[in-house]
XYZ file of C-alpha atoms in Angstrom:
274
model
C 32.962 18.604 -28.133
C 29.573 16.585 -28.742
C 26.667 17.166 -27.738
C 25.811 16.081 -24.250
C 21.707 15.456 -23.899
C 19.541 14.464 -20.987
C 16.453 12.387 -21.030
C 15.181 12.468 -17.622
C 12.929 9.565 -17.568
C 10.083 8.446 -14.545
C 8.845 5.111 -13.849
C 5.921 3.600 -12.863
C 2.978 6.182 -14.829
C -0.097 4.222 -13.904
C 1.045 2.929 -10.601
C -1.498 5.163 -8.651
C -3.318 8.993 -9.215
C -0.568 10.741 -7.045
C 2.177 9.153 -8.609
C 0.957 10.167 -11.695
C 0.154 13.697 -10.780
C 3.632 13.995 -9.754
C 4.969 12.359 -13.134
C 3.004 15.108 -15.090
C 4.079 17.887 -12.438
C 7.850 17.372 -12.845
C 7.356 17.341 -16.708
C 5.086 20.619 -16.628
C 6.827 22.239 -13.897
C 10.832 20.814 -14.123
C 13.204 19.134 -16.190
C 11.323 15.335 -16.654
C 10.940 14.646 -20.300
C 9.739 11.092 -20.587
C 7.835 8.402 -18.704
C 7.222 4.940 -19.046
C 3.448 3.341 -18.358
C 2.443 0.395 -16.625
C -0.107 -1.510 -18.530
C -1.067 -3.501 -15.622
C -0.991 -0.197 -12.990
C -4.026 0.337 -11.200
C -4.003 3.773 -12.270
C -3.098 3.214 -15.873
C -6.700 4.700 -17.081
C -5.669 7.989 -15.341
C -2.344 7.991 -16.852
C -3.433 7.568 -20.301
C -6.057 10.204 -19.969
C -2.974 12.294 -18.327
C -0.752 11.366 -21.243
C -3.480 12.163 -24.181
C -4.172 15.210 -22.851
C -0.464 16.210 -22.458
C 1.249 15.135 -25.854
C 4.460 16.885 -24.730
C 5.112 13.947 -22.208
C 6.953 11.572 -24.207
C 5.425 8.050 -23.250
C 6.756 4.639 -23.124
C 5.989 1.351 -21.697
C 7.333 0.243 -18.159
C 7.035 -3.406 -18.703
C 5.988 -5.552 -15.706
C 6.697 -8.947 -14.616
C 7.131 -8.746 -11.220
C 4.135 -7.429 -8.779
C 0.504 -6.391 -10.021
C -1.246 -8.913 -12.224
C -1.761 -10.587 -15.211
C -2.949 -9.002 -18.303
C -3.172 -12.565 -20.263
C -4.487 -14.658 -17.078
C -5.821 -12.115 -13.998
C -3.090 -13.978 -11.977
C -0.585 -12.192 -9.820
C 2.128 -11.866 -11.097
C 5.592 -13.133 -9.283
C 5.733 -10.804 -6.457
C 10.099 -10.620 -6.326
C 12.733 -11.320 -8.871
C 13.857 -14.454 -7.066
C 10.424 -15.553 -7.578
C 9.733 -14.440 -11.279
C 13.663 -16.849 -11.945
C 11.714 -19.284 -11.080
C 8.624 -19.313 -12.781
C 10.754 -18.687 -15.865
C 12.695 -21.972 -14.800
C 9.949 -23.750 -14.577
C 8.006 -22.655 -17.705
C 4.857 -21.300 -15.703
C 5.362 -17.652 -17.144
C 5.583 -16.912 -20.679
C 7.695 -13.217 -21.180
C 6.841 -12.904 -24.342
C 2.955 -13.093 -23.906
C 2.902 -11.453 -21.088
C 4.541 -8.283 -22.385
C 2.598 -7.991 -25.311
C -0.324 -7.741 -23.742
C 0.901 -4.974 -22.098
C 1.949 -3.342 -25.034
C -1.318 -4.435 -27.248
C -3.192 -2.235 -23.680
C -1.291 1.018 -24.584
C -1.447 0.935 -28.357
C -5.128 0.424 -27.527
C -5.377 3.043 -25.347
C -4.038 5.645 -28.243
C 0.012 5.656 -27.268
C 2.326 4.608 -29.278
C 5.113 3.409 -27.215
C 8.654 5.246 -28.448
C 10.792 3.468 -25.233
C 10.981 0.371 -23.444
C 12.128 -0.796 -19.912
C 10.950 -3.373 -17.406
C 9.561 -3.403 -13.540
C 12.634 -3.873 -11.550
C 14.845 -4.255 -14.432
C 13.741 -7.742 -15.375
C 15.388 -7.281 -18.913
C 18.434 -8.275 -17.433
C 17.260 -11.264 -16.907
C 18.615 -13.295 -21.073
C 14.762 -14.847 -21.302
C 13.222 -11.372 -20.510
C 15.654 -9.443 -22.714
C 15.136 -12.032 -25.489
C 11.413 -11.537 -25.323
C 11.575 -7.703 -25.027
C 14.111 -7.652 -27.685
C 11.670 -9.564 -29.875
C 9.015 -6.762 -28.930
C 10.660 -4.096 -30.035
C 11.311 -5.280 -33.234
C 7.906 -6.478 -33.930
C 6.472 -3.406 -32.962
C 9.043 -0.882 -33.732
C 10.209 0.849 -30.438
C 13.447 2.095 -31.495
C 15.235 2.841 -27.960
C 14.983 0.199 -24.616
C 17.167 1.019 -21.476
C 20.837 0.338 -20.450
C 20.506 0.363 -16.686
C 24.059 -0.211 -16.226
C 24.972 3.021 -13.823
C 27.795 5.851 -15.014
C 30.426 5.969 -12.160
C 28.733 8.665 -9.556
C 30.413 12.276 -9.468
C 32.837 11.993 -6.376
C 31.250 15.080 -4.910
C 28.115 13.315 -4.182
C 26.754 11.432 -0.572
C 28.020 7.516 -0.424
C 25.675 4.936 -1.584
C 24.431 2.135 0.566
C 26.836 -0.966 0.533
C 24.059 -3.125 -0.381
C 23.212 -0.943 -3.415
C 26.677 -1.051 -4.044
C 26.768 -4.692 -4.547
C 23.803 -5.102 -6.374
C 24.845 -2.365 -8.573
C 28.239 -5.031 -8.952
C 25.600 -8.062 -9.715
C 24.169 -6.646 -12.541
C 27.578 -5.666 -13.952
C 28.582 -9.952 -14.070
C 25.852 -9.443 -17.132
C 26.543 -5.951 -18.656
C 28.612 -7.793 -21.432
C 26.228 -10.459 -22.402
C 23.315 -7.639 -22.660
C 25.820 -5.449 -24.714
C 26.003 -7.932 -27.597
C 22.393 -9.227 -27.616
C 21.460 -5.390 -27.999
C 24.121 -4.794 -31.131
C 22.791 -7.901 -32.804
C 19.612 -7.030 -32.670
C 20.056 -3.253 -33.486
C 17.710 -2.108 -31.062
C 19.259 1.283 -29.375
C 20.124 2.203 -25.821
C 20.952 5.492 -24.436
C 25.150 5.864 -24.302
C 24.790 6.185 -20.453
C 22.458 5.830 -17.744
C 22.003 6.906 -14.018
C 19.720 6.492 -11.334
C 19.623 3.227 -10.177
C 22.045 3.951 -7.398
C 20.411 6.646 -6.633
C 16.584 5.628 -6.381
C 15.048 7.500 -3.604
C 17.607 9.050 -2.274
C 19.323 11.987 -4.222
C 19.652 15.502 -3.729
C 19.372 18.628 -5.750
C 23.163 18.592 -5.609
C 23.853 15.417 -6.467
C 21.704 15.814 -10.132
C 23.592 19.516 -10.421
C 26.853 17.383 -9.838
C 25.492 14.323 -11.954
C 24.712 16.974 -15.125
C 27.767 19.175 -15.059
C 29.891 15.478 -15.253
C 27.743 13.820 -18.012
C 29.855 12.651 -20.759
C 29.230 13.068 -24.523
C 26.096 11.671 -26.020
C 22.791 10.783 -24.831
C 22.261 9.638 -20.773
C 19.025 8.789 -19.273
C 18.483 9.384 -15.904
C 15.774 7.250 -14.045
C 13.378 8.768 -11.349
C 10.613 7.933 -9.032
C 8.406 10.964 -8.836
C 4.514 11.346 -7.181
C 2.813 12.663 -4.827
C 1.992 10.266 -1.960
C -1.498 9.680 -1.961
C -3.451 7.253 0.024
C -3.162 4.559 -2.761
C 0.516 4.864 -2.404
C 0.464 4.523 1.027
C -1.106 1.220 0.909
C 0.637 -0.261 -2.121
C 3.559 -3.167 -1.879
C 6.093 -0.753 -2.597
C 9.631 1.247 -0.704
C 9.364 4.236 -2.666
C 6.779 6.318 -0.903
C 7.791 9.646 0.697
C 10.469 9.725 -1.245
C 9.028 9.929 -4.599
C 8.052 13.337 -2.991
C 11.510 14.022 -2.315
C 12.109 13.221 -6.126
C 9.599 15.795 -7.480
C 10.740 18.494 -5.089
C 14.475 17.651 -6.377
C 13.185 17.988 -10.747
C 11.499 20.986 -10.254
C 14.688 22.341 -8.591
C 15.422 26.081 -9.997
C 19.123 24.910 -9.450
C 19.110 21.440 -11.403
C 17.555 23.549 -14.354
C 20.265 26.333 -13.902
C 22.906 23.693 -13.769
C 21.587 22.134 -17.005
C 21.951 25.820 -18.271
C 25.534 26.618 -17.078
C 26.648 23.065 -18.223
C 25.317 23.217 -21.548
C 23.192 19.974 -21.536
C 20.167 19.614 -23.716
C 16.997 17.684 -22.378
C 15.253 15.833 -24.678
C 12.685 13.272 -25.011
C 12.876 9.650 -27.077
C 10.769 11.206 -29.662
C 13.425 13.612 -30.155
C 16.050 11.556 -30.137
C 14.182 9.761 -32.498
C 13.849 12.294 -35.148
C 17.819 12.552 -34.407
């Protein structure tokens, strides 16, 4: 049978000091391998001096287009999706400069970048993915995320309908996304998981989700931190449960289940030297 790896990836390194005490605690402490920075994060200073210090913590860039500001203009950003369609519409927001100033702030900062994915999954978005497919080859990040959900283990807790259906939205594209990434040769994890899932799993549910994971190489996305005041006070759902999150990765049972079901975690720097 082949191999079945893990790359447990967190979001948002950057976003405030507690989340990124909780990104580094899962990693130190549980099964998280990776995490993705946010240039524009008001904590991003922090989480490079976290990530320097703690080269084991494989580091990409979580880029951002929606919420937070402007690295090219000081300008907020589009504060929803909806919002960010239409600034693209209308020409008022350039992807492509935006996002390299983001990356240009972490190569600055000493990281070199070995993943991509976007703030709410703008990628899905063809003028996003076209500019962050563009990015990745000009700076050579080998691996950007599929965030196109494996079908959940039927032993785990129902997901909202409303998740449901968005889940269902973002499947009308899944096809179009497949073939820009092949011609561009830019490569995704075989499987992903997490989205349905944001904020709301169990210790169970990841046991369940790793003794199902088919062959090759699945990332699954997480929201970890610890909810400091910043938190509190930022534009954001994910609060008290990105708690819940770092309580659920440093799990004894999710790393005995990894054990028992023979899965390997890995980073993108080791799957890059793959």
């Amino acid at each position: 049978m082949a191999a079945r790896i893990l790359t447990v990836n967190a979001d948002d390194f950057g976003f405030t000091p507690g989340v990124n005490r909780g990104i580094l605690h899962c990693h130190l402490h549980g099964i998280l391998t990776a995490t993705t920075l946010m240039a524009n994060g008001q904590a991003f200073g922090d989480a490079v001096s976290l990530a320097l210090s703690h080269p084991s913590l494989d580091v990409g860039a979580h880029l951002v287009l929606v919420q937070g500001r402007s690295l090219v203009s000081g300008d907020p950003l589009p504060q929803s999706v909806a919002q960010l369609v239409r600034a693209l519409a209308l020409r008022r927001i350039d992807p492509c400069t935006e996002l390299r100033a983001q990356i240009e702030a972490i190569l600055a900062a000493g990281i070199r970048p070995t993943h991509l994915d976007t703030h709410k999954h703008t990628h899905l978005l063809p003028p996003v993915l076209d500019a962050v497919l563009r990015l990745a080859q000009d700076y050579r990040i080998p691996w950007l995320r599929r965030p196109f959900d494996l079908p959940l283990p039927a032993s785990t807790r129902p997901v909202p309908a409303s998740v449901r259906l968005a889940r269902r939205a973002m499947a009308a594209v899944e096809r179009r996304f497949e073939r820009r990434i092949r011609s561009q040769g830019v490569r995704t994890p075989d499987h992903f998981a997490g989205f349905q899932w944001t904020g709301r799993f169990t210790a169970e549910d990841v046991a369940s989700l790793v003794r199902s994971l088919p062959p090759g190489v699945t990332e699954f996305m997480t929201h970890p931190g610890f909810c400091d005041e910043e938190l509190r006070l930022a534009p954001t759902r994910l609060k008290e449960s990105r708690e819940a999150e770092l309580k659920v990765l440093t799990d004894p049972r999710v790393r005995d289940a990894l054990l028992e079901a023979g899965v390997r975690l890995a980073g993108y720097a080791d799957l890059c030297a793959t």
